[in-house]
Short mmCIF file of N, CA and C in Angstrom, two decimals:
data_model
loop_
_atom_site.label_atom_id
_atom_site.label_comp_id
_atom_site.label_asym_id
_atom_site.label_seq_id
_atom_site.Cartn_x
_atom_site.Cartn_y
_atom_site.Cartn_z
N UNK A 1 -37.04 15.54 11.21
CA UNK A 1 -36.28 14.37 10.74
C UNK A 1 -36.64 14.16 9.37
N UNK A 2 -35.74 14.26 8.41
CA UNK A 2 -35.84 14.18 7.09
C UNK A 2 -35.15 12.97 6.61
N UNK A 3 -35.69 12.09 5.53
CA UNK A 3 -35.24 10.99 5.01
C UNK A 3 -35.37 10.92 3.56
N UNK A 4 -34.25 10.78 2.73
CA UNK A 4 -34.40 10.67 1.36
C UNK A 4 -33.96 9.35 1.00
N UNK A 5 -34.78 8.70 0.18
CA UNK A 5 -34.25 7.33 -0.35
C UNK A 5 -34.42 7.41 -1.91
N UNK A 6 -33.30 6.92 -2.53
CA UNK A 6 -33.20 7.06 -3.89
C UNK A 6 -32.92 5.63 -4.43
N UNK A 7 -33.48 5.45 -5.58
CA UNK A 7 -33.34 3.92 -6.12
C UNK A 7 -31.82 4.01 -6.57
N UNK A 8 -31.09 2.84 -6.45
CA UNK A 8 -29.88 2.58 -6.93
C UNK A 8 -29.77 1.89 -8.20
N UNK A 9 -28.92 2.19 -9.08
CA UNK A 9 -28.64 1.22 -10.27
C UNK A 9 -27.24 1.40 -10.49
N UNK A 10 -26.52 0.45 -11.05
CA UNK A 10 -25.21 0.53 -11.35
C UNK A 10 -25.09 0.08 -13.16
N UNK A 11 -24.14 1.02 -13.75
CA UNK A 11 -23.97 0.64 -15.09
C UNK A 11 -22.42 0.86 -15.06
N UNK A 12 -21.82 -0.18 -15.84
CA UNK A 12 -20.42 0.08 -16.01
C UNK A 12 -20.16 0.05 -17.52
N UNK A 13 -18.94 0.69 -17.91
CA UNK A 13 -18.42 0.56 -19.21
C UNK A 13 -17.03 0.96 -19.27
N UNK A 14 -16.18 0.64 -20.19
CA UNK A 14 -14.84 0.89 -20.25
C UNK A 14 -14.69 2.38 -20.79
N UNK A 15 -13.50 3.00 -20.14
CA UNK A 15 -13.11 4.25 -20.72
C UNK A 15 -12.77 4.29 -22.16
N UNK A 16 -13.30 5.09 -22.98
CA UNK A 16 -12.87 4.97 -24.60
C UNK A 16 -11.33 5.34 -24.69
N UNK A 17 -10.76 4.52 -25.56
CA UNK A 17 -9.30 4.69 -25.70
C UNK A 17 -9.08 6.09 -26.19
N UNK A 18 -9.89 6.53 -27.12
CA UNK A 18 -9.48 8.01 -27.56
C UNK A 18 -9.39 9.12 -26.49
N UNK A 19 -10.40 8.88 -25.40
CA UNK A 19 -10.40 9.75 -24.42
C UNK A 19 -9.14 9.74 -23.47
N UNK A 20 -8.66 8.34 -23.36
CA UNK A 20 -7.32 8.15 -22.54
C UNK A 20 -6.23 8.83 -23.32
N UNK A 21 -6.19 8.59 -24.73
CA UNK A 21 -5.10 9.26 -25.39
C UNK A 21 -5.08 10.77 -25.25
N UNK A 22 -6.18 11.28 -25.34
CA UNK A 22 -6.31 12.82 -25.23
C UNK A 22 -5.78 13.24 -24.05
N UNK A 23 -5.99 12.60 -22.84
CA UNK A 23 -5.67 12.91 -21.47
C UNK A 23 -4.16 12.76 -21.26
N UNK A 24 -3.56 11.74 -21.96
CA UNK A 24 -2.15 11.44 -21.81
C UNK A 24 -1.31 12.39 -22.60
N UNK A 25 -1.83 12.65 -23.87
CA UNK A 25 -1.11 13.57 -24.65
C UNK A 25 -1.29 15.04 -24.38
N UNK A 26 -2.28 15.35 -23.70
CA UNK A 26 -2.57 16.67 -23.11
C UNK A 26 -1.56 17.25 -22.03
N UNK A 27 -0.50 16.49 -21.74
CA UNK A 27 0.45 16.91 -20.66
C UNK A 27 0.16 16.40 -19.28
N UNK A 28 -0.87 15.63 -19.07
CA UNK A 28 -0.98 15.01 -17.87
C UNK A 28 -0.21 13.76 -17.75
N UNK A 29 0.14 12.94 -18.90
CA UNK A 29 0.86 11.77 -19.01
C UNK A 29 2.28 11.97 -18.57
N UNK A 30 2.74 13.16 -19.13
CA UNK A 30 4.21 13.47 -18.88
C UNK A 30 4.36 14.09 -17.39
N UNK A 31 3.33 14.82 -16.99
CA UNK A 31 3.44 15.34 -15.66
C UNK A 31 3.38 14.26 -14.61
N UNK A 32 2.51 13.26 -14.74
CA UNK A 32 2.32 12.09 -13.75
C UNK A 32 2.99 10.99 -14.22
N UNK A 33 3.64 10.93 -15.30
CA UNK A 33 4.57 9.85 -15.69
C UNK A 33 3.63 8.40 -15.90
N UNK A 34 2.57 8.44 -16.75
CA UNK A 34 1.68 7.34 -16.93
C UNK A 34 1.36 7.34 -18.44
N UNK A 35 1.06 6.06 -18.89
CA UNK A 35 0.88 5.85 -20.44
C UNK A 35 -0.63 5.57 -20.53
N UNK A 36 -0.99 5.36 -21.68
CA UNK A 36 -2.54 5.21 -22.08
C UNK A 36 -2.98 3.95 -21.35
N UNK A 37 -2.22 2.78 -21.38
CA UNK A 37 -2.63 1.50 -20.61
C UNK A 37 -2.85 1.92 -19.02
N UNK A 38 -1.81 2.68 -18.53
CA UNK A 38 -1.97 2.97 -17.17
C UNK A 38 -3.25 3.79 -16.86
N UNK A 39 -3.42 4.64 -17.72
CA UNK A 39 -4.67 5.58 -17.62
C UNK A 39 -5.97 4.67 -17.74
N UNK A 40 -6.03 3.62 -18.66
CA UNK A 40 -7.35 2.91 -18.73
C UNK A 40 -7.34 2.03 -17.45
N UNK A 41 -6.20 1.42 -17.08
CA UNK A 41 -6.28 0.55 -15.78
C UNK A 41 -6.55 1.00 -14.49
N UNK A 42 -6.03 2.31 -14.44
CA UNK A 42 -6.08 2.83 -13.05
C UNK A 42 -7.08 4.07 -12.70
N UNK A 43 -7.88 4.46 -13.66
CA UNK A 43 -8.75 5.45 -13.63
C UNK A 43 -10.19 5.19 -13.85
N UNK A 44 -11.01 5.83 -13.23
CA UNK A 44 -12.33 5.53 -13.29
C UNK A 44 -13.15 6.91 -13.54
N UNK A 45 -14.12 7.00 -14.31
CA UNK A 45 -14.90 8.07 -14.61
C UNK A 45 -16.18 7.91 -14.01
N UNK A 46 -16.63 8.51 -13.00
CA UNK A 46 -17.87 8.35 -12.26
C UNK A 46 -18.78 9.39 -12.57
N UNK A 47 -19.96 9.04 -13.07
CA UNK A 47 -21.07 9.98 -13.33
C UNK A 47 -22.33 9.49 -12.55
N UNK A 48 -23.00 10.28 -11.70
CA UNK A 48 -24.09 9.83 -10.81
C UNK A 48 -25.21 10.61 -11.48
N UNK A 49 -26.37 9.78 -11.82
CA UNK A 49 -27.44 10.18 -12.22
C UNK A 49 -28.67 9.71 -11.30
N UNK A 50 -29.69 10.48 -11.20
CA UNK A 50 -30.80 10.18 -10.45
C UNK A 50 -31.93 9.60 -11.47
N UNK A 51 -32.27 8.38 -11.12
CA UNK A 51 -33.30 7.78 -11.97
C UNK A 51 -34.71 8.81 -11.93
N UNK A 52 -35.03 9.16 -10.91
CA UNK A 52 -36.30 9.84 -10.84
C UNK A 52 -35.90 11.22 -10.09
N UNK A 53 -36.51 12.34 -10.43
CA UNK A 53 -36.43 13.53 -9.82
C UNK A 53 -37.54 13.70 -8.86
N UNK A 54 -37.71 12.89 -8.09
CA UNK A 54 -38.93 12.70 -7.21
C UNK A 54 -38.50 12.60 -5.77
N UNK A 55 -39.01 13.35 -4.98
CA UNK A 55 -38.58 13.39 -3.49
C UNK A 55 -39.94 13.10 -2.79
N UNK A 56 -39.81 12.41 -1.49
CA UNK A 56 -40.98 12.27 -0.80
C UNK A 56 -40.60 13.05 0.49
N UNK A 57 -41.47 13.76 1.04
CA UNK A 57 -41.30 14.34 2.33
C UNK A 57 -42.29 13.90 3.31
N UNK A 58 -41.80 13.43 4.55
CA UNK A 58 -42.75 12.80 5.42
C UNK A 58 -42.74 13.78 6.57
N UNK A 59 -43.91 14.11 7.19
CA UNK A 59 -43.96 15.26 8.26
C UNK A 59 -44.49 14.41 9.37
N UNK A 60 -43.94 14.75 10.71
CA UNK A 60 -44.27 14.21 11.73
C UNK A 60 -45.15 15.15 12.53
N UNK A 61 -46.39 14.96 12.77
CA UNK A 61 -47.39 16.03 13.39
C UNK A 61 -47.74 15.45 14.69
N UNK A 62 -47.64 16.03 15.71
CA UNK A 62 -48.20 15.39 16.96
C UNK A 62 -49.69 15.13 16.91
N UNK A 63 -50.34 14.08 17.35
CA UNK A 63 -51.65 13.71 17.27
C UNK A 63 -52.29 14.52 18.46
N UNK A 64 -51.77 14.72 19.53
CA UNK A 64 -52.40 15.44 20.72
C UNK A 64 -51.53 16.60 21.20
N UNK A 65 -52.32 17.74 21.36
CA UNK A 65 -51.63 18.79 21.95
C UNK A 65 -52.22 18.81 23.44
N UNK A 66 -51.87 19.77 24.33
CA UNK A 66 -52.27 19.87 25.64
C UNK A 66 -53.75 19.94 25.58
N UNK A 67 -54.50 20.69 25.00
CA UNK A 67 -55.91 20.95 25.20
C UNK A 67 -56.72 19.68 24.59
N UNK A 68 -56.25 18.98 23.72
CA UNK A 68 -57.00 17.62 23.27
C UNK A 68 -56.70 16.74 24.42
N UNK A 69 -55.65 16.64 24.82
CA UNK A 69 -55.39 15.69 26.01
C UNK A 69 -56.35 15.97 27.25
N UNK A 70 -56.38 17.25 27.68
CA UNK A 70 -57.23 17.62 28.68
C UNK A 70 -58.71 17.43 28.44
N UNK A 71 -59.09 17.68 27.07
CA UNK A 71 -60.55 17.32 26.79
C UNK A 71 -60.77 15.86 26.86
N UNK A 72 -59.79 15.12 26.47
CA UNK A 72 -59.94 13.57 26.51
C UNK A 72 -59.91 13.08 27.96
N UNK A 73 -59.32 13.62 28.75
CA UNK A 73 -59.22 13.07 30.21
C UNK A 73 -60.50 13.66 30.87
N UNK A 74 -61.13 14.77 30.38
CA UNK A 74 -62.42 15.32 31.10
C UNK A 74 -63.49 14.33 30.58
N UNK A 75 -63.50 14.02 29.36
CA UNK A 75 -64.56 13.08 28.77
C UNK A 75 -64.67 11.70 29.33
N UNK A 76 -63.29 11.22 29.53
CA UNK A 76 -63.26 9.97 30.35
C UNK A 76 -63.66 10.01 31.89
N UNK A 77 -63.29 11.03 32.49
CA UNK A 77 -63.89 11.22 33.89
C UNK A 77 -65.30 11.29 33.71
N UNK A 78 -65.84 12.11 32.80
CA UNK A 78 -67.26 12.09 32.69
C UNK A 78 -68.00 10.78 32.54
N UNK A 79 -67.42 10.05 31.70
CA UNK A 79 -67.91 8.66 31.45
C UNK A 79 -67.92 7.81 32.67
N UNK A 80 -66.47 7.74 33.20
CA UNK A 80 -66.33 6.72 34.17
C UNK A 80 -67.04 7.04 35.69
N UNK A 81 -66.83 8.36 35.89
CA UNK A 81 -67.39 8.92 37.29
C UNK A 81 -68.79 9.47 37.18
N UNK A 82 -69.24 9.77 36.13
CA UNK A 82 -70.67 10.24 35.95
C UNK A 82 -70.49 11.61 36.42
N UNK A 83 -69.25 12.40 36.39
CA UNK A 83 -69.17 13.52 36.87
C UNK A 83 -69.08 14.66 35.62
N UNK A 84 -69.83 15.86 36.00
CA UNK A 84 -69.79 16.83 34.76
C UNK A 84 -69.73 18.12 35.55
N UNK A 85 -69.57 19.32 34.97
CA UNK A 85 -69.44 20.66 35.53
C UNK A 85 -70.84 20.89 36.46
N UNK A 86 -71.95 20.33 35.99
CA UNK A 86 -73.19 20.81 36.68
C UNK A 86 -73.15 19.82 38.00
N UNK A 87 -72.59 18.64 37.93
CA UNK A 87 -72.77 17.83 39.32
C UNK A 87 -71.70 18.51 40.20
N UNK A 88 -70.55 18.70 39.65
CA UNK A 88 -69.59 19.42 40.48
C UNK A 88 -70.08 20.70 41.27
N UNK A 89 -70.86 21.61 40.34
CA UNK A 89 -71.38 22.69 40.97
C UNK A 89 -72.39 22.46 42.01
N UNK A 90 -73.26 21.46 41.58
CA UNK A 90 -74.27 20.91 42.68
C UNK A 90 -73.69 20.43 43.94
N UNK A 91 -72.64 19.76 43.83
CA UNK A 91 -71.90 19.17 45.09
C UNK A 91 -71.53 20.36 45.87
N UNK A 92 -70.80 21.33 45.25
CA UNK A 92 -70.28 22.45 45.93
C UNK A 92 -71.37 23.22 46.64
N UNK A 93 -72.53 23.41 46.04
CA UNK A 93 -73.66 24.15 46.55
C UNK A 93 -74.17 23.39 47.61
N UNK A 94 -74.38 22.10 47.46
CA UNK A 94 -74.88 21.30 48.58
C UNK A 94 -74.05 21.36 49.76
N UNK A 95 -72.66 21.18 49.46
CA UNK A 95 -71.64 21.26 50.80
C UNK A 95 -71.85 22.71 51.46
N UNK A 96 -72.04 23.91 50.67
CA UNK A 96 -72.23 24.99 51.32
C UNK A 96 -73.37 25.16 52.12
N UNK A 97 -74.41 24.67 51.58
CA UNK A 97 -75.77 24.70 52.23
C UNK A 97 -75.72 23.82 53.57
N UNK A 98 -75.11 22.72 53.52
CA UNK A 98 -74.97 21.93 54.70
C UNK A 98 -74.11 22.62 55.77
N UNK A 99 -73.03 23.17 55.35
CA UNK A 99 -72.25 23.99 56.33
C UNK A 99 -73.01 25.07 56.91
N UNK A 100 -73.71 25.88 56.02
CA UNK A 100 -74.48 26.91 56.49
C UNK A 100 -75.52 26.52 57.70
N UNK A 101 -76.21 25.33 57.22
CA UNK A 101 -77.14 24.74 58.26
C UNK A 101 -76.66 24.44 59.56
N UNK A 102 -75.39 23.88 59.55
CA UNK A 102 -74.73 23.49 60.67
C UNK A 102 -74.28 24.54 61.49
N UNK A 103 -73.88 25.68 60.84
CA UNK A 103 -73.37 26.99 61.59
C UNK A 103 -74.67 27.59 62.27
N UNK A 104 -75.74 27.56 61.39
CA UNK A 104 -76.96 28.23 62.17
C UNK A 104 -77.58 27.40 63.24
N UNK A 105 -77.51 25.97 63.10
CA UNK A 105 -77.99 25.15 64.21
C UNK A 105 -76.94 25.35 65.53
N UNK A 106 -75.78 25.29 65.16
CA UNK A 106 -74.73 25.61 66.24
C UNK A 106 -74.96 26.94 67.09
N UNK A 107 -75.26 27.96 66.21
CA UNK A 107 -75.50 29.36 66.77
C UNK A 107 -76.86 29.19 67.71
N UNK A 108 -78.01 28.58 67.10
CA UNK A 108 -79.11 28.44 67.92
C UNK A 108 -78.97 27.48 69.16
N UNK A 109 -78.08 26.69 69.06
CA UNK A 109 -77.80 25.84 70.25
C UNK A 109 -77.05 26.61 71.30
N UNK A 110 -76.15 27.40 70.98
CA UNK A 110 -75.39 28.28 71.95
C UNK A 110 -76.31 29.29 72.54
N UNK A 111 -77.09 29.87 71.70
CA UNK A 111 -78.09 30.98 72.14
C UNK A 111 -78.98 30.33 73.21
N UNK A 112 -79.48 29.23 72.90
CA UNK A 112 -80.58 28.72 73.66
C UNK A 112 -79.95 28.22 75.11
N UNK A 113 -78.73 27.91 75.08
CA UNK A 113 -78.02 27.51 76.33
C UNK A 113 -77.69 28.67 77.14
N UNK A 114 -77.46 29.85 76.62
CA UNK A 114 -77.04 30.92 77.34
C UNK A 114 -78.27 31.66 77.96
#
């Protein structure tokens, strides 16, 4: 998205009579059938000037990309839940140890029964 903003100023002046006479006598007056007074009343010379040759460019850069967002979510989870990678690994290890002990005790129970 680009936006250019220029300061406006308006200045007016009358068309010089000598300029109108040269335009009318140069063949344009006869071709379009107008006089010097018609030219002065019905024509405008428009010249546009820029006050400053200065342009300001504004860039929009995304503040967050995917990885920054993921890091922020992980940081918030760590703060609010007290969870980190080490605690998650310890939880998985504890669950596996617990499951292994249950399987061993169930095997011993079946072996003793038979």
